Amino acid sequence: MKPGSDLKVEARKHFQYLHLIHEDVREELYLLGFSEQPARICDFGCGNGLTTYSLALEFEQAECTGIDRFDGVDAPRLEHLLQFQESLTKHCAEEAASRKPFPEELCSLVQKARLPRFHRGDFIRGENLPEGVDLAYCKRIFANVFEGKQAGDPSGGEGLHLAVDRIAASIRPQGTLCSVEFEGFDLAKYLAKRNLRVLKRATLQRRDVRSRGRTTVLSRYALVLCQKL
Ligand SMILES: C[S@@+](CC[C@H](N)C(=O)[O-])C[C@H]1O[C@@H](n2cnc3c(N)ncnc32)[C@H](O)[C@@H]1O
């Protein structure tokens, strides 16, 4: 967020394409044949938090958490996510009877006290990670770890084994992990060695969402759904 910018305007901008991200999440879950009703969901490496919100919208009974270390140069700031949430809460309550500043479904998350929670955590160092998770959503994080985007972190196979181990430890037995990565990055062999049984794999092709909505460029993704043994 730029210094001096209006929080409400920024929050509106932040959420303006939530419906498109929600569309993406639904497509991913559909292609993976995921039909459970998880009670506890964690979005690991949640970034701007829009996938976390989408999961909260999708699973009406779930408690959703987004964790990220929020410290990279381009990484979103946790404070901003929390401020947007505050702005959302305030304005949904204030203007509920008149003009809706945010999509109705977002306001319904506020009214039902079902907003996702965000906090700092690190899935390589194993810091501040939740326990007993039913569904671990891991979107575009493993390739980052493999490539060693964060200086000083273990990367390559070592980094991946660590990340997969830490995330798997957060999942309850028989719970699931859903991974969405750019195609060409083969995660399955790392999962299999970590007590995670691959249930389903799928691929998809789509135009990603950026600051101006859907781009014209097609991205290809590889999806994996696995179960913790
Ligand atoms: C490419 S972004 C993906 C964000 C989001 N999942 C999405 O698909 O829009 C990768 C995210 O992983 C986070 N990340 C990378 N390594 C991490 C770690 N060890 N612990 C927690 N978050 C991490 C980064 O801060 C970044 O927000």
Coordinates of C-alpha atoms and ligand atoms in Angstrom, one line a residue:
M1 CA 0.0 0.0 0.0
K2 CA 1.3 3.4 -0.9
P3 CA 1.9 5.9 1.9
G4 CA -1.1 8.2 2.4
S5 CA -3.4 6.0 0.2
D6 CA -7.0 5.6 1.3
L7 CA -7.5 2.3 3.0
K8 CA -11.0 1.7 1.8
V9 CA -10.0 2.3 -1.8
E10 CA -7.0 0.1 -1.5
A11 CA -9.1 -2.6 0.1
R12 CA -11.7 -2.4 -2.7
K13 CA -8.9 -2.7 -5.2
H14 CA -7.5 -5.7 -3.3
F15 CA -10.8 -7.6 -3.4
Q16 CA -12.0 -6.6 -6.9
Y17 CA -10.9 -9.8 -8.6
L18 CA -11.6 -12.1 -5.7
H19 CA -14.5 -13.7 -7.7
L20 CA -11.9 -14.7 -10.4
I21 CA -9.5 -16.2 -7.9
H22 CA -12.5 -18.0 -6.4
E23 CA -13.4 -19.3 -9.8
D24 CA -9.8 -20.6 -10.1
V25 CA -10.0 -22.4 -6.7
R26 CA -13.3 -24.0 -7.6
E27 CA -11.8 -25.2 -10.9
E28 CA -8.8 -26.7 -9.1
L29 CA -10.9 -28.5 -6.5
Y30 CA -13.3 -29.8 -9.2
L31 CA -10.4 -31.1 -11.4
L32 CA -9.0 -32.9 -8.3
G33 CA -12.4 -34.4 -7.4
F34 CA -12.2 -32.9 -4.0
S35 CA -15.6 -33.3 -2.4
E36 CA -14.9 -33.3 1.4
Q37 CA -16.0 -30.7 3.9
P38 CA -12.8 -29.8 5.7
A39 CA -13.2 -28.1 9.1
R40 CA -9.7 -26.7 9.3
I41 CA -8.0 -25.3 6.2
C42 CA -4.5 -23.8 6.0
D43 CA -3.3 -21.9 2.9
F44 CA 0.4 -22.3 3.1
G45 CA 2.3 -19.4 1.5
C46 CA -0.9 -17.5 1.2
G47 CA 0.6 -14.3 -0.4
N48 CA -2.1 -11.7 -1.0
G49 CA -4.6 -13.9 0.9
L50 CA -7.2 -14.0 -2.0
T51 CA -6.9 -17.8 -2.3
T52 CA -7.5 -18.0 1.5
Y53 CA -10.7 -15.9 1.2
S54 CA -11.8 -18.0 -1.7
L55 CA -11.4 -21.1 0.4
A56 CA -13.4 -19.5 3.2
L57 CA -16.2 -18.7 0.6
E58 CA -16.1 -22.2 -0.8
F59 CA -16.2 -24.2 2.4
E60 CA -18.9 -22.6 4.5
Q61 CA -18.2 -24.7 7.6
A62 CA -14.4 -24.3 7.6
E63 CA -12.1 -22.3 9.7
C64 CA -9.5 -20.9 7.3
T65 CA -6.0 -19.7 8.0
G66 CA -3.4 -18.1 5.7
I67 CA 0.2 -18.3 6.7
D68 CA 3.2 -16.7 5.0
R69 CA 6.4 -15.3 6.1
F70 CA 5.5 -11.9 4.6
D71 CA 9.1 -10.8 4.3
G72 CA 10.2 -11.0 0.7
V73 CA 10.9 -7.8 -1.3
D74 CA 7.8 -8.4 -3.4
A75 CA 5.8 -10.2 -0.7
P76 CA 2.6 -8.7 0.6
R77 CA 2.7 -7.2 4.0
L78 CA 0.8 -8.9 6.8
E79 CA -0.2 -5.5 8.2
H80 CA -1.9 -4.6 5.0
L81 CA -3.9 -7.8 4.9
L82 CA -5.0 -7.1 8.5
Q83 CA -5.8 -3.5 7.7
F84 CA -7.9 -4.5 4.6
Q85 CA -9.7 -6.9 6.8
E86 CA -10.4 -4.2 9.3
S87 CA -11.7 -1.9 6.6
L88 CA -13.8 -4.6 5.2
T89 CA -15.4 -5.4 8.5
K90 CA -16.1 -1.7 9.3
H91 CA -17.6 -0.9 5.9
C92 CA -19.7 -4.0 5.6
A93 CA -21.2 -3.2 8.9
E94 CA -21.7 0.5 8.2
E95 CA -23.1 0.3 4.8
A96 CA -24.9 -3.0 5.0
A97 CA -28.3 -1.4 4.5
S98 CA -27.3 0.8 1.6
R99 CA -24.6 0.6 -1.1
K100 CA -22.4 -2.4 -0.6
P101 CA -18.7 -1.4 -0.9
F102 CA -17.6 -5.0 -1.2
P103 CA -19.1 -8.1 -2.8
E104 CA -22.1 -9.4 -0.8
E105 CA -20.4 -12.7 -0.2
L106 CA -17.5 -11.0 1.5
C107 CA -19.8 -9.1 3.7
S108 CA -21.5 -12.4 4.6
L109 CA -18.1 -13.7 5.8
V110 CA -17.9 -10.7 8.1
Q111 CA -21.5 -11.1 9.3
K112 CA -21.0 -14.8 10.0
A113 CA -17.7 -14.1 11.8
R114 CA -16.0 -16.4 9.3
L115 CA -13.2 -14.2 8.0
P116 CA -9.9 -16.1 7.5
R117 CA -7.1 -15.5 9.9
F118 CA -3.7 -14.5 8.7
H119 CA -0.4 -14.9 10.5
R120 CA 3.3 -15.1 10.0
G121 CA 4.7 -18.6 9.7
D122 CA 7.5 -20.3 8.0
F123 CA 7.1 -23.8 6.4
I124 CA 10.8 -24.3 5.8
R125 CA 11.9 -23.4 9.3
G126 CA 8.8 -24.9 10.9
E127 CA 7.8 -21.7 12.7
N128 CA 4.2 -20.9 13.8
L129 CA 2.6 -23.7 11.8
P130 CA -0.9 -24.9 12.6
E131 CA -1.7 -28.5 13.7
G132 CA -4.5 -30.9 12.9
V133 CA -5.2 -29.3 9.5
D134 CA -7.8 -31.2 7.3
L135 CA -6.8 -29.5 4.1
A136 CA -3.4 -27.9 3.3
Y137 CA -3.7 -25.7 0.2
C138 CA -0.3 -25.1 -1.4
K139 CA -0.4 -22.9 -4.4
R140 CA 2.7 -21.9 -6.2
I141 CA 5.0 -22.3 -3.3
F142 CA 7.0 -25.5 -3.9
A143 CA 8.6 -24.3 -7.2
N144 CA 9.7 -21.1 -5.3
V145 CA 11.3 -23.2 -2.6
F146 CA 13.0 -25.4 -5.2
E147 CA 14.4 -22.4 -7.0
G148 CA 15.6 -20.9 -3.7
K149 CA 13.8 -17.6 -4.0
Q150 CA 14.8 -16.6 -0.4
A151 CA 18.5 -16.2 0.1
G152 CA 19.9 -18.4 2.9
D153 CA 17.1 -20.9 2.7
P154 CA 17.8 -24.5 1.7
S155 CA 16.7 -24.9 -1.9
G156 CA 16.5 -27.7 -4.5
G157 CA 15.6 -31.2 -3.2
E158 CA 16.7 -30.4 0.3
G159 CA 14.4 -27.3 0.6
L160 CA 11.5 -29.3 -0.9
H161 CA 11.9 -32.2 1.5
L162 CA 11.9 -29.8 4.4
A163 CA 8.9 -27.8 3.2
V164 CA 6.9 -31.0 2.4
D165 CA 7.9 -32.5 5.8
R166 CA 6.8 -29.4 7.7
I167 CA 3.5 -29.0 5.9
A168 CA 2.8 -32.7 6.2
A169 CA 3.4 -32.5 10.0
S170 CA 0.6 -29.8 10.1
I171 CA -1.9 -32.2 8.5
R172 CA -4.0 -34.6 10.6
P173 CA -3.8 -38.3 9.6
Q174 CA -6.0 -38.9 6.6
G175 CA -6.1 -35.2 5.9
T176 CA -5.3 -33.9 2.5
L177 CA -2.8 -31.7 0.7
C178 CA -3.7 -29.9 -2.5
S179 CA -0.8 -28.6 -4.6
V180 CA -1.1 -26.2 -7.6
E181 CA 2.2 -25.5 -9.4
F182 CA 3.2 -24.5 -12.8
E183 CA 3.4 -27.5 -15.1
G184 CA 6.9 -29.0 -15.6
F185 CA 7.6 -29.1 -11.9
D186 CA 7.2 -32.6 -10.6
L187 CA 6.3 -32.6 -7.0
A188 CA 4.9 -36.2 -6.8
K189 CA 8.2 -37.9 -6.1
Y190 CA 8.8 -35.6 -3.0
L191 CA 5.3 -36.2 -1.7
A192 CA 5.5 -40.0 -2.0
K193 CA 8.6 -40.2 0.2
R194 CA 6.8 -38.2 2.9
N195 CA 3.9 -40.4 3.8
L196 CA 1.7 -38.6 1.4
R197 CA -0.2 -40.8 -1.0
V198 CA -1.1 -39.3 -4.3
L199 CA -4.9 -39.6 -4.9
K200 CA -5.3 -37.7 -8.0
R201 CA -3.3 -35.6 -10.5
A202 CA -4.7 -33.2 -13.1
T203 CA -3.5 -30.4 -15.4
L204 CA -5.2 -27.2 -16.3
Q205 CA -4.6 -24.3 -18.6
R206 CA -5.8 -20.8 -17.8
R207 CA -5.3 -17.0 -18.0
D208 CA -4.0 -15.9 -14.7
V209 CA -5.4 -13.0 -12.7
R210 CA -3.2 -9.9 -12.4
S211 CA -3.8 -6.3 -11.4
R212 CA -6.0 -5.7 -14.5
G213 CA -8.0 -8.9 -14.3
R214 CA -7.4 -11.9 -16.5
T215 CA -4.3 -11.7 -18.7
T216 CA -4.3 -12.9 -22.3
V217 CA -1.4 -15.3 -21.6
L218 CA -2.2 -18.9 -20.9
S219 CA -0.4 -20.6 -18.0
R220 CA -0.4 -24.4 -17.5
Y221 CA -0.6 -25.9 -14.1
A222 CA -0.1 -29.3 -12.6
L223 CA -2.4 -30.2 -9.7
V224 CA -1.9 -32.9 -7.1
L225 CA -4.2 -34.1 -4.4
C226 CA -2.7 -36.4 -1.7
Q227 CA -3.6 -37.9 1.5
K228 CA -1.5 -38.1 4.6
L229 CA -1.1 -41.8 5.7
Ligands
LIG1 C1 4.5 -17.2 -5.6 S1 3.8 -16.7 -4.1 C2 2.3 -17.6 -4.1 C3 1.3 -16.9 -3.3 C4 -0.1 -17.6 -3.3 N1 -0.1 -18.9 -2.8 C5 -0.7 -17.6 -4.7 O1 -0.7 -18.6 -5.4 O2 -1.1 -16.5 -5.1 C6 4.8 -17.7 -2.9 C7 4.5 -17.2 -1.5 O3 5.1 -18.2 -0.6 C8 5.7 -17.4 0.5 N2 6.8 -18.3 1.1 C9 7.9 -18.7 0.4 N3 8.7 -19.4 1.3 C10 8.0 -19.5 2.5 C11 8.2 -20.1 3.7 N4 9.3 -20.8 3.9 N5 7.3 -20.0 4.7 C12 6.2 -19.2 4.5 N6 5.9 -18.6 3.3 C13 6.8 -18.7 2.3 C14 6.2 -16.1 -0.1 O4 6.3 -15.1 0.8 C15 5.1 -15.9 -1.2 O5 4.0 -15.0 -0.6

